Amino acid sequence: MRRPSAQRVRACTVPALVLLAERSRAHDVPRVAAAARRLLPDASVVTLPDASHHSIPTERPAELNRLLAEFLA
């Protein structure tokens, strides 16, 4: 799957939650967070400390659920 262009991301008008894992090996987390803040200025950008991409749902389900519930409220 190809990444959407910056123009398409900027055109997003719905609320967005960008949830990042600090220890992700798949992404450069500071770069992705900066890009999200630049392209989606109204988005909520959250980086979970000491989390990897795969550990969020399995090792931190309560925190994930809290963040999702707050965002969706």
Coordinates of N, CA and C in Angstrom, one line a residue:
M1 N 0.8 -1.2 0.0 CA 0.0 0.0 0.0 C 0.9 1.2 0.0
R2 N 0.6 2.2 -0.8 CA 1.4 3.4 -0.9 C 0.9 4.4 0.1
R3 N 1.8 5.2 0.6 CA 1.4 6.3 1.5 C 0.7 7.3 0.8
P4 N -0.3 8.0 1.5 CA -1.0 9.1 0.8 C -0.1 10.3 0.7
S5 N -0.4 11.1 -0.3 CA 0.5 12.3 -0.5 C 0.2 13.3 0.6
A6 N 1.1 14.2 0.8 CA 0.9 15.2 1.8 C -0.3 16.0 1.5
Q7 N -0.6 16.3 0.3 CA -1.8 17.0 -0.1 C -3.1 16.3 0.4
R8 N -3.1 15.0 0.2 CA -4.3 14.2 0.6 C -4.4 14.2 2.1
V9 N -3.3 14.1 2.8 CA -3.4 14.1 4.3 C -3.9 15.5 4.8
R10 N -3.3 16.5 4.2 CA -3.8 17.9 4.6 C -5.3 18.1 4.4
A11 N -5.8 17.4 3.4 CA -7.2 17.6 3.0 C -8.2 16.9 4.0
C12 N -7.6 16.1 4.9 CA -8.4 15.3 5.9 C -9.1 16.3 6.8
T13 N -10.4 16.2 7.0 CA -11.1 17.2 7.8 C -11.8 16.6 9.0
V14 N -11.6 15.3 9.2 CA -12.1 14.6 10.3 C -11.1 14.6 11.5
P15 N -11.6 14.5 12.7 CA -10.7 14.4 13.8 C -9.8 13.2 13.7
A16 N -8.5 13.3 14.1 CA -7.6 12.2 13.9 C -6.8 12.1 15.2
L17 N -6.5 10.8 15.5 CA -5.6 10.4 16.6 C -4.4 9.7 16.0
V18 N -3.2 10.2 16.2 CA -2.0 9.6 15.7 C -1.3 9.0 16.9
L19 N -1.3 7.7 17.0 CA -0.8 7.0 18.2 C 0.5 6.3 17.8
L20 N 1.6 6.7 18.4 CA 2.9 6.2 18.1 C 3.6 5.5 19.2
A21 N 4.4 4.4 18.9 CA 5.1 3.7 19.9 C 6.6 4.2 19.9
E22 N 7.0 4.7 21.0 CA 8.3 5.3 21.1 C 9.5 4.4 20.6
R23 N 9.3 3.0 20.9 CA 10.4 2.1 20.5 C 10.1 1.4 19.1
S24 N 9.3 2.0 18.3 CA 9.0 1.4 17.0 C 10.3 1.3 16.2
R25 N 10.4 0.1 15.5 CA 11.5 -0.1 14.6 C 11.0 0.1 13.2
A26 N 9.7 0.2 13.0 CA 9.2 0.4 11.7 C 9.1 1.9 11.2
H27 N 9.2 2.8 12.2 CA 9.0 4.2 11.9 C 10.1 5.0 12.6
D28 N 10.4 6.2 12.1 CA 11.2 7.2 12.8 C 10.2 8.0 13.5
V29 N 10.0 7.7 14.8 CA 8.9 8.2 15.6 C 8.9 9.8 15.6
P30 N 10.0 10.4 16.0 CA 10.0 11.9 16.0 C 9.7 12.5 14.6
R31 N 10.2 11.9 13.5 CA 9.9 12.4 12.2 C 8.4 12.2 11.9
V32 N 7.8 11.1 12.2 CA 6.4 10.8 11.9 C 5.5 11.8 12.8
A33 N 5.9 12.0 14.1 CA 5.1 12.9 14.9 C 5.2 14.3 14.4
A34 N 6.3 14.7 14.0 CA 6.5 16.1 13.4 C 5.7 16.2 12.1
A35 N 5.7 15.2 11.3 CA 4.9 15.3 10.0 C 3.4 15.3 10.3
A36 N 3.0 14.5 11.3 CA 1.6 14.5 11.6 C 1.1 15.9 12.2
R37 N 2.0 16.5 13.0 CA 1.6 17.8 13.5 C 1.6 18.8 12.5
R38 N 2.5 18.7 11.5 CA 2.5 19.7 10.4 C 1.4 19.5 9.4
L39 N 1.1 18.3 9.1 CA 0.0 18.0 8.1 C -1.4 18.0 8.6
L40 N -1.5 17.6 9.9 CA -2.8 17.6 10.6 C -2.7 18.4 11.9
P41 N -2.7 19.7 11.8 CA -2.5 20.5 12.9 C -3.6 20.4 14.0
D42 N -4.8 19.8 13.7 CA -5.8 19.6 14.7 C -5.8 18.2 15.3
A43 N -4.9 17.4 14.8 CA -4.8 16.0 15.3 C -4.2 15.9 16.7
S44 N -4.6 14.9 17.4 CA -4.0 14.5 18.6 C -2.9 13.6 18.3
V45 N -1.7 13.9 18.7 CA -0.5 13.1 18.4 C 0.0 12.6 19.8
V46 N 0.0 11.3 20.0 CA 0.4 10.8 21.3 C 1.5 9.7 21.0
T47 N 2.6 9.9 21.8 CA 3.7 8.9 21.7 C 3.7 8.1 23.0
L48 N 3.6 6.8 23.0 CA 3.6 6.0 24.2 C 5.0 5.7 24.5
P49 N 5.5 6.1 25.7 CA 6.9 5.8 26.1 C 7.1 4.3 26.3
D50 N 8.3 3.9 26.0 CA 8.7 2.5 26.3 C 7.7 1.5 25.7
A51 N 7.1 1.8 24.6 CA 6.2 0.9 23.8 C 6.8 0.6 22.5
S52 N 6.6 -0.6 22.0 CA 6.9 -1.0 20.6 C 5.5 -1.1 19.9
H53 N 5.6 -1.1 18.6 CA 4.4 -1.2 17.8 C 3.5 -2.4 18.2
H54 N 4.1 -3.5 18.4 CA 3.3 -4.7 18.7 C 2.9 -4.8 20.2
S55 N 3.6 -4.1 21.1 CA 3.3 -4.2 22.5 C 2.1 -3.4 22.9
I56 N 1.7 -2.4 22.2 CA 0.6 -1.5 22.6 C -0.7 -2.3 22.9
P57 N -1.2 -3.1 21.9 CA -2.5 -3.7 22.3 C -2.4 -4.9 23.2
T58 N -1.2 -5.5 23.3 CA -1.0 -6.7 24.1 C -0.5 -6.4 25.5
E59 N 0.4 -5.4 25.7 CA 0.9 -5.1 27.0 C 0.4 -3.9 27.6
R60 N -0.3 -3.1 26.8 CA -0.9 -1.8 27.4 C -2.3 -1.6 26.9
P61 N -3.2 -2.6 27.0 CA -4.5 -2.5 26.6 C -5.3 -1.4 27.3
A62 N -5.1 -1.3 28.6 CA -5.8 -0.3 29.4 C -5.5 1.1 28.9
E63 N -4.2 1.4 28.7 CA -3.8 2.7 28.2 C -4.3 3.0 26.8
L64 N -4.3 2.0 26.0 CA -4.8 2.1 24.6 C -6.3 2.4 24.7
N65 N -7.0 1.6 25.5 CA -8.5 1.8 25.6 C -8.8 3.2 26.1
R66 N -8.0 3.7 27.1 CA -8.3 5.0 27.7 C -8.1 6.1 26.6
L67 N -7.0 6.0 25.9 CA -6.7 7.0 24.8 C -7.8 7.0 23.7
L68 N -8.2 5.8 23.3 CA -9.2 5.7 22.3 C -10.6 6.3 22.8
A69 N -10.9 5.9 24.1 CA -12.2 6.4 24.7 C -12.2 7.9 24.8
E70 N -11.0 8.5 25.2 CA -10.9 10.0 25.4 C -11.1 10.6 24.0
F71 N -10.4 10.0 23.0 CA -10.5 10.6 21.7 C -11.9 10.5 21.1
L72 N -12.5 9.4 21.3 CA -13.9 9.2 20.7 C -15.0 9.9 21.5
A73 N -14.7 10.4 22.7 CA -15.8 11.0 23.6 C -16.2 12.3 23.0

